[in-house]
């Protein structure tokens, strides 16, 4: 009977990869991330449905060398191996996409028996808005769309992400915007079908990608191409600030800013989770920026702050430090004073 097995060390991971011609699917996970628990159920159903493949869970933080080797920077992440070679990677909690990709590689034609739990909507698109992160907490769809289209100055609703676009139109659009150094956020419509279908009606625009600036629809790829050809693109779309100016602006968005992996609702590392728990436990209000969504910020802030690790916590635009400093302040009873909060 196939089982969903935990891989406890690097040698076991390497051995699992080399199991002949059997396909192996690895779920890099963490207990602090609730979406990982949802995807555990998907993996269990897949394991029960397919006796010619192996399904494994990997605690990403317990196997740091494996995580570094395979560039696991967020959970959940899924890797699929066949005959000792990686053939597929999936980042984020996307049950239907995991099922589709396993189906593509498994040697069994019928995949209909796999049951995908629908208790949680994949959240990969939510964290893309950095410190202005838009929550899905039961907002009516039209209110969600208004917030999504107006919160960042420029947002692209696309298939996939700038690093991994999932269609040619989205890929071309990103290339044009990056060529012109446009500052933009993105929302991956493949992670949220409610937004994908609802935005067509909201925008009165039937296709993707869609570009919004200051809450106004600019159009799709054809419009952006026309603006590029006519030389008017720079007049409409915002330019990226130099990195230090940008960092100064982000740091100043809230009196307390946390640069972390993931979001307060879905932290993507144990250190970030602990900082969030401490601040929330002391009722300290804070903004945040998900460094996993912007590598220029992730790398630039290390030099800007002369602090090599994350999370980083700023109060009134001054660096306080990381988790160790926050723990020390709390243990010494100095946390509220350092954050200018009256006890």
Short mmCIF file of C-alpha atoms in Angstrom, two decimals:
data_model
loop_
_atom_site.label_atom_id
_atom_site.label_comp_id
_atom_site.label_asym_id
_atom_site.label_seq_id
_atom_site.Cartn_x
_atom_site.Cartn_y
_atom_site.Cartn_z
CA UNK A 1 0.00 0.00 0.00
CA UNK A 2 1.61 3.32 -1.03
CA UNK A 3 2.26 5.78 1.80
CA UNK A 4 3.18 9.43 2.19
CA UNK A 5 6.58 9.16 3.86
CA UNK A 6 8.64 11.70 5.76
CA UNK A 7 12.27 12.11 4.65
CA UNK A 8 14.29 12.77 7.78
CA UNK A 9 17.85 13.28 6.50
CA UNK A 10 19.88 14.10 3.40
CA UNK A 11 20.94 10.50 2.74
CA UNK A 12 17.32 9.34 2.78
CA UNK A 13 16.43 12.12 0.36
CA UNK A 14 19.19 11.10 -2.05
CA UNK A 15 18.21 7.43 -1.76
CA UNK A 16 14.57 8.26 -2.52
CA UNK A 17 15.56 10.09 -5.69
CA UNK A 18 17.40 7.04 -7.02
CA UNK A 19 14.58 4.49 -6.71
CA UNK A 20 14.83 3.07 -10.23
CA UNK A 21 12.26 4.24 -12.73
CA UNK A 22 9.60 5.06 -10.12
CA UNK A 23 8.48 8.65 -10.01
CA UNK A 24 9.15 10.46 -6.72
CA UNK A 25 7.24 13.55 -5.57
CA UNK A 26 8.66 15.63 -2.70
CA UNK A 27 6.67 18.15 -0.68
CA UNK A 28 8.99 20.68 1.00
CA UNK A 29 6.90 21.90 3.90
CA UNK A 30 6.89 23.51 7.36
CA UNK A 31 4.50 23.09 10.26
CA UNK A 32 4.13 26.84 10.71
CA UNK A 33 2.53 27.24 7.26
CA UNK A 34 -1.15 26.17 7.25
CA UNK A 35 -1.21 25.74 3.47
CA UNK A 36 1.37 22.96 3.86
CA UNK A 37 -1.07 20.99 6.00
CA UNK A 38 -3.69 21.34 3.28
CA UNK A 39 -1.24 20.11 0.67
CA UNK A 40 -0.35 17.15 2.92
CA UNK A 41 -3.89 15.91 2.34
CA UNK A 42 -3.46 16.24 -1.41
CA UNK A 43 -0.23 14.26 -1.27
CA UNK A 44 -1.88 11.52 0.80
CA UNK A 45 -4.68 11.17 -1.73
CA UNK A 46 -2.19 11.02 -4.58
CA UNK A 47 -0.18 8.36 -2.74
CA UNK A 48 -3.32 6.29 -2.20
CA UNK A 49 -4.23 6.58 -5.87
CA UNK A 50 -0.89 5.63 -7.40
CA UNK A 51 1.08 2.59 -6.39
CA UNK A 52 3.75 3.12 -9.05
CA UNK A 53 5.02 6.41 -7.59
CA UNK A 54 6.48 7.53 -4.28
CA UNK A 55 5.31 10.56 -2.30
CA UNK A 56 7.44 12.19 0.38
CA UNK A 57 7.29 15.09 2.83
CA UNK A 58 10.45 17.06 3.61
CA UNK A 59 10.73 19.49 6.54
CA UNK A 60 12.55 22.25 4.67
CA UNK A 61 14.20 23.83 7.72
CA UNK A 62 15.37 20.45 9.07
CA UNK A 63 17.30 19.68 5.86
CA UNK A 64 19.00 23.03 5.13
CA UNK A 65 21.60 21.63 2.73
CA UNK A 66 18.95 19.95 0.59
CA UNK A 67 16.83 23.13 0.65
CA UNK A 68 19.79 25.26 -0.43
CA UNK A 69 20.81 22.80 -3.17
CA UNK A 70 17.33 22.88 -4.68
CA UNK A 71 16.72 26.61 -4.04
CA UNK A 72 13.78 26.07 -1.69
CA UNK A 73 13.09 29.62 -0.48
CA UNK A 74 9.41 29.25 0.41
CA UNK A 75 6.93 26.55 1.36
CA UNK A 76 5.15 24.66 0.06
CA UNK A 77 7.38 23.70 -2.87
CA UNK A 78 7.09 20.44 -4.83
CA UNK A 79 9.82 18.63 -6.78
CA UNK A 80 9.15 15.66 -9.07
CA UNK A 81 11.94 13.23 -10.02
CA UNK A 82 12.05 10.41 -12.55
CA UNK A 83 15.02 8.08 -13.00
CA UNK A 84 17.09 10.20 -10.64
CA UNK A 85 16.50 13.48 -12.50
CA UNK A 86 14.32 16.44 -11.57
CA UNK A 87 11.58 16.83 -14.17
CA UNK A 88 9.20 19.26 -12.52
CA UNK A 89 8.96 22.00 -9.90
CA UNK A 90 5.87 23.69 -8.45
CA UNK A 91 6.05 26.63 -6.05
CA UNK A 92 3.06 27.43 -3.87
CA UNK A 93 -0.15 25.77 -2.70
CA UNK A 94 -1.98 24.96 -5.92
CA UNK A 95 -3.77 21.59 -5.58
CA UNK A 96 -5.17 21.38 -9.10
CA UNK A 97 -1.83 22.27 -10.67
CA UNK A 98 -0.02 19.65 -8.56
CA UNK A 99 -2.53 17.03 -9.68
CA UNK A 100 -2.10 18.09 -13.31
CA UNK A 101 1.68 17.90 -13.21
CA UNK A 102 1.76 14.55 -11.45
CA UNK A 103 -0.75 13.27 -13.99
CA UNK A 104 1.54 14.43 -16.79
CA UNK A 105 4.48 12.42 -15.47
CA UNK A 106 2.89 9.36 -13.88
CA UNK A 107 2.74 6.17 -15.94
CA UNK A 108 -0.95 5.58 -15.25
CA UNK A 109 -3.49 6.97 -17.75
CA UNK A 110 -6.37 7.41 -15.31
CA UNK A 111 -5.86 10.04 -12.63
CA UNK A 112 -9.51 10.66 -11.86
CA UNK A 113 -9.45 8.93 -8.48
CA UNK A 114 -7.29 11.60 -6.87
CA UNK A 115 -9.35 13.79 -4.55
CA UNK A 116 -8.21 17.37 -4.14
CA UNK A 117 -9.41 19.03 -0.91
CA UNK A 118 -11.09 22.37 -1.51
CA UNK A 119 -11.06 23.63 2.08
CA UNK A 120 -8.51 26.36 1.37
CA UNK A 121 -8.02 28.55 -1.66
CA UNK A 122 -4.40 28.73 -2.77
CA UNK A 123 -2.86 31.91 -1.40
CA UNK A 124 0.18 32.37 -3.61
CA UNK A 125 -1.22 35.50 -5.30
CA UNK A 126 -2.12 37.30 -2.07
CA UNK A 127 1.43 37.95 -0.88
CA UNK A 128 2.53 39.66 -4.08
CA UNK A 129 1.55 43.12 -2.89
CA UNK A 130 4.29 43.46 -0.29
CA UNK A 131 3.49 45.83 2.59
CA UNK A 132 0.11 46.67 1.12
CA UNK A 133 -0.86 43.01 1.09
CA UNK A 134 -4.56 42.52 0.34
CA UNK A 135 -6.28 39.96 2.53
CA UNK A 136 -8.99 37.66 1.24
CA UNK A 137 -10.84 37.77 4.54
CA UNK A 138 -14.36 37.41 3.25
CA UNK A 139 -14.32 40.62 1.21
CA UNK A 140 -16.99 40.75 -1.50
CA UNK A 141 -15.41 40.17 -4.89
CA UNK A 142 -15.97 43.70 -6.18
CA UNK A 143 -14.36 45.16 -3.05
CA UNK A 144 -11.39 42.81 -3.47
CA UNK A 145 -10.96 43.83 -7.08
CA UNK A 146 -11.15 47.54 -6.23
CA UNK A 147 -8.49 47.07 -3.56
CA UNK A 148 -6.25 44.96 -5.78
CA UNK A 149 -6.42 47.42 -8.68
CA UNK A 150 -5.82 50.54 -6.56
CA UNK A 151 -3.43 49.52 -3.75
CA UNK A 152 -0.20 49.45 -5.80
CA UNK A 153 0.46 52.27 -8.26
CA UNK A 154 0.88 49.76 -11.10
CA UNK A 155 -0.29 46.15 -11.06
CA UNK A 156 -0.27 43.47 -13.75
CA UNK A 157 -2.85 40.69 -13.69
CA UNK A 158 -1.04 37.91 -15.50
CA UNK A 159 -0.62 34.17 -15.85
CA UNK A 160 2.27 33.14 -13.64
CA UNK A 161 4.90 35.44 -12.18
CA UNK A 162 7.58 37.70 -13.70
CA UNK A 163 10.14 34.97 -13.03
CA UNK A 164 7.91 32.18 -14.37
CA UNK A 165 5.28 33.56 -16.78
CA UNK A 166 2.79 30.91 -17.88
CA UNK A 167 1.83 32.29 -21.28
CA UNK A 168 3.56 34.08 -24.14
CA UNK A 169 1.52 37.27 -23.79
CA UNK A 170 2.41 37.62 -20.10
CA UNK A 171 6.06 36.91 -20.90
CA UNK A 172 6.18 39.59 -23.61
CA UNK A 173 4.49 42.16 -21.38
CA UNK A 174 6.94 41.58 -18.52
CA UNK A 175 9.90 41.90 -20.91
CA UNK A 176 8.64 45.26 -22.19
CA UNK A 177 8.02 46.64 -18.69
CA UNK A 178 11.39 45.45 -17.43
CA UNK A 179 13.11 46.96 -20.47
CA UNK A 180 11.64 50.33 -19.50
CA UNK A 181 12.45 49.89 -15.79
CA UNK A 182 8.74 50.13 -14.89
CA UNK A 183 7.88 49.67 -11.21
CA UNK A 184 5.03 47.16 -11.02
CA UNK A 185 3.40 44.53 -8.85
CA UNK A 186 1.77 41.38 -10.18
CA UNK A 187 -1.15 39.12 -9.37
CA UNK A 188 -1.10 35.54 -10.68
CA UNK A 189 -4.65 34.88 -11.91
CA UNK A 190 -3.93 31.15 -12.17
CA UNK A 191 -3.95 30.98 -8.36
CA UNK A 192 -7.42 32.51 -7.95
CA UNK A 193 -10.20 31.69 -10.39
CA UNK A 194 -12.63 34.06 -8.66
CA UNK A 195 -10.36 37.01 -9.48
CA UNK A 196 -9.60 35.60 -12.94
CA UNK A 197 -13.25 35.45 -13.96
CA UNK A 198 -14.47 38.45 -11.98
CA UNK A 199 -11.87 40.87 -13.29
CA UNK A 200 -13.01 40.29 -16.89
CA UNK A 201 -16.41 41.73 -16.02
CA UNK A 202 -14.99 44.35 -13.64
CA UNK A 203 -12.62 45.63 -16.36
CA UNK A 204 -14.92 44.93 -19.30
CA UNK A 205 -11.80 43.37 -20.81
CA UNK A 206 -12.00 39.68 -21.77
CA UNK A 207 -8.32 38.67 -21.94
CA UNK A 208 -5.08 38.62 -19.97
CA UNK A 209 -2.69 40.13 -19.09
CA UNK A 210 -4.31 43.36 -17.87
CA UNK A 211 -2.39 46.44 -16.75
CA UNK A 212 -3.78 48.87 -14.14
CA UNK A 213 -2.19 52.18 -13.12
CA UNK A 214 -3.61 54.12 -10.16
CA UNK A 215 -6.83 52.13 -10.37
CA UNK A 216 -7.36 52.76 -14.08
CA UNK A 217 -7.22 50.02 -16.72
CA UNK A 218 -4.53 50.74 -19.31
CA UNK A 219 -5.18 47.61 -21.37
CA UNK A 220 -3.39 44.45 -22.41
CA UNK A 221 -0.29 43.49 -24.37
CA UNK A 222 -1.39 45.16 -27.63
CA UNK A 223 -1.91 48.52 -25.92
CA UNK A 224 1.46 48.28 -24.15
CA UNK A 225 3.15 47.41 -27.46
CA UNK A 226 1.55 50.44 -29.15
CA UNK A 227 2.71 52.71 -26.32
CA UNK A 228 6.20 51.18 -26.54
CA UNK A 229 6.34 51.77 -30.31
CA UNK A 230 5.06 55.35 -30.01
CA UNK A 231 7.42 56.25 -27.16
CA UNK A 232 4.60 57.15 -24.74
CA UNK A 233 5.03 54.24 -22.32
CA UNK A 234 7.25 56.19 -19.93
CA UNK A 235 4.64 58.95 -19.69
CA UNK A 236 2.01 56.62 -18.26
CA UNK A 237 3.75 53.89 -16.26
CA UNK A 238 5.79 54.59 -13.10
CA UNK A 239 9.57 54.20 -13.18
CA UNK A 240 11.52 52.22 -10.61
CA UNK A 241 13.27 54.35 -8.04
CA UNK A 242 16.98 53.77 -7.41
CA UNK A 243 17.15 50.92 -4.91
CA UNK A 244 18.21 53.00 -1.90
CA UNK A 245 15.45 55.55 -2.53
CA UNK A 246 12.98 52.71 -2.89
CA UNK A 247 14.11 51.07 0.34
CA UNK A 248 13.85 54.37 2.21
CA UNK A 249 10.31 54.80 0.91
CA UNK A 250 9.27 51.25 1.88
CA UNK A 251 10.83 51.50 5.34
CA UNK A 252 8.93 54.72 5.97
CA UNK A 253 5.52 53.33 5.02
CA UNK A 254 4.79 52.34 8.63
CA UNK A 255 6.21 53.38 11.99
CA UNK A 256 7.06 49.68 12.50
CA UNK A 257 8.13 47.74 9.39
CA UNK A 258 9.08 44.06 9.26
CA UNK A 259 10.97 42.71 6.26
CA UNK A 260 10.19 39.01 6.37
CA UNK A 261 9.74 35.83 4.37
CA UNK A 262 6.03 35.50 3.63
CA UNK A 263 3.23 37.41 5.35
CA UNK A 264 1.97 37.59 8.95
CA UNK A 265 -0.90 35.28 7.96
CA UNK A 266 1.44 32.89 6.14
CA UNK A 267 5.08 33.20 7.26
CA UNK A 268 7.53 31.23 5.13
CA UNK A 269 10.26 30.62 7.72
CA UNK A 270 10.37 29.93 11.44
CA UNK A 271 12.29 33.13 12.28
CA UNK A 272 9.68 35.30 10.56
CA UNK A 273 6.91 33.40 12.32
CA UNK A 274 8.49 33.99 15.73
CA UNK A 275 8.87 37.74 15.13
CA UNK A 276 5.22 38.00 14.09
CA UNK A 277 4.11 36.06 17.18
CA UNK A 278 6.14 38.29 19.51
CA UNK A 279 4.88 41.55 17.99
CA UNK A 280 1.28 40.38 17.84
CA UNK A 281 1.54 39.05 21.39
CA UNK A 282 2.49 42.55 22.55
CA UNK A 283 -0.28 44.12 20.40
CA UNK A 284 2.29 46.04 18.37
CA UNK A 285 0.90 47.13 15.02
CA UNK A 286 3.29 46.78 12.09
CA UNK A 287 3.57 46.80 8.31
CA UNK A 288 5.52 44.20 6.43
CA UNK A 289 7.29 43.50 3.16
CA UNK A 290 7.61 39.96 1.76
CA UNK A 291 11.24 39.79 0.55
CA UNK A 292 10.53 36.54 -1.32
CA UNK A 293 8.52 38.52 -3.85
CA UNK A 294 11.22 41.05 -4.74
CA UNK A 295 14.83 39.95 -5.00
CA UNK A 296 16.12 43.50 -5.53
CA UNK A 297 14.75 44.45 -2.12
CA UNK A 298 15.92 41.19 -0.57
CA UNK A 299 19.51 41.69 -1.70
CA UNK A 300 19.62 45.48 -1.55
CA UNK A 301 18.37 45.77 2.02
CA UNK A 302 21.26 43.63 3.32
CA UNK A 303 23.73 46.28 2.13
CA UNK A 304 21.45 49.20 2.99
CA UNK A 305 21.10 48.06 6.60
CA UNK A 306 24.48 46.34 6.91
CA UNK A 307 22.50 43.39 8.31
CA UNK A 308 22.90 40.08 6.44
CA UNK A 309 19.84 38.08 7.56
CA UNK A 310 16.06 38.22 7.77
CA UNK A 311 13.69 39.17 9.26
CA UNK A 312 14.68 42.79 9.82
CA UNK A 313 12.62 45.14 11.99
CA UNK A 314 12.56 48.92 11.66
CA UNK A 315 11.00 51.44 14.07
CA UNK A 316 10.54 55.01 12.85
CA UNK A 317 12.85 54.18 9.91
CA UNK A 318 15.65 53.02 12.22
CA UNK A 319 16.86 49.41 12.19
CA UNK A 320 16.20 47.61 15.49
CA UNK A 321 17.63 44.27 14.36
CA UNK A 322 16.44 40.71 13.81
CA UNK A 323 14.79 37.97 15.82
CA UNK A 324 17.59 37.68 18.41
CA UNK A 325 17.37 41.39 19.24
CA UNK A 326 13.57 41.25 19.49
CA UNK A 327 13.78 38.23 21.81
CA UNK A 328 16.37 39.97 23.99
CA UNK A 329 14.26 43.13 24.25
CA UNK A 330 11.21 41.07 25.20
CA UNK A 331 13.10 39.02 27.79
CA UNK A 332 14.48 42.22 29.36
CA UNK A 333 11.06 43.88 29.41
CA UNK A 334 12.28 46.61 27.04
CA UNK A 335 10.33 45.75 23.90
CA UNK A 336 7.46 48.22 24.27
CA UNK A 337 9.88 51.00 25.17
CA UNK A 338 12.03 50.28 22.12
CA UNK A 339 8.94 50.36 19.91
CA UNK A 340 7.64 53.58 21.54
CA UNK A 341 4.53 51.79 22.77
CA UNK A 342 2.96 52.64 26.12
CA UNK A 343 2.41 49.57 28.31
#
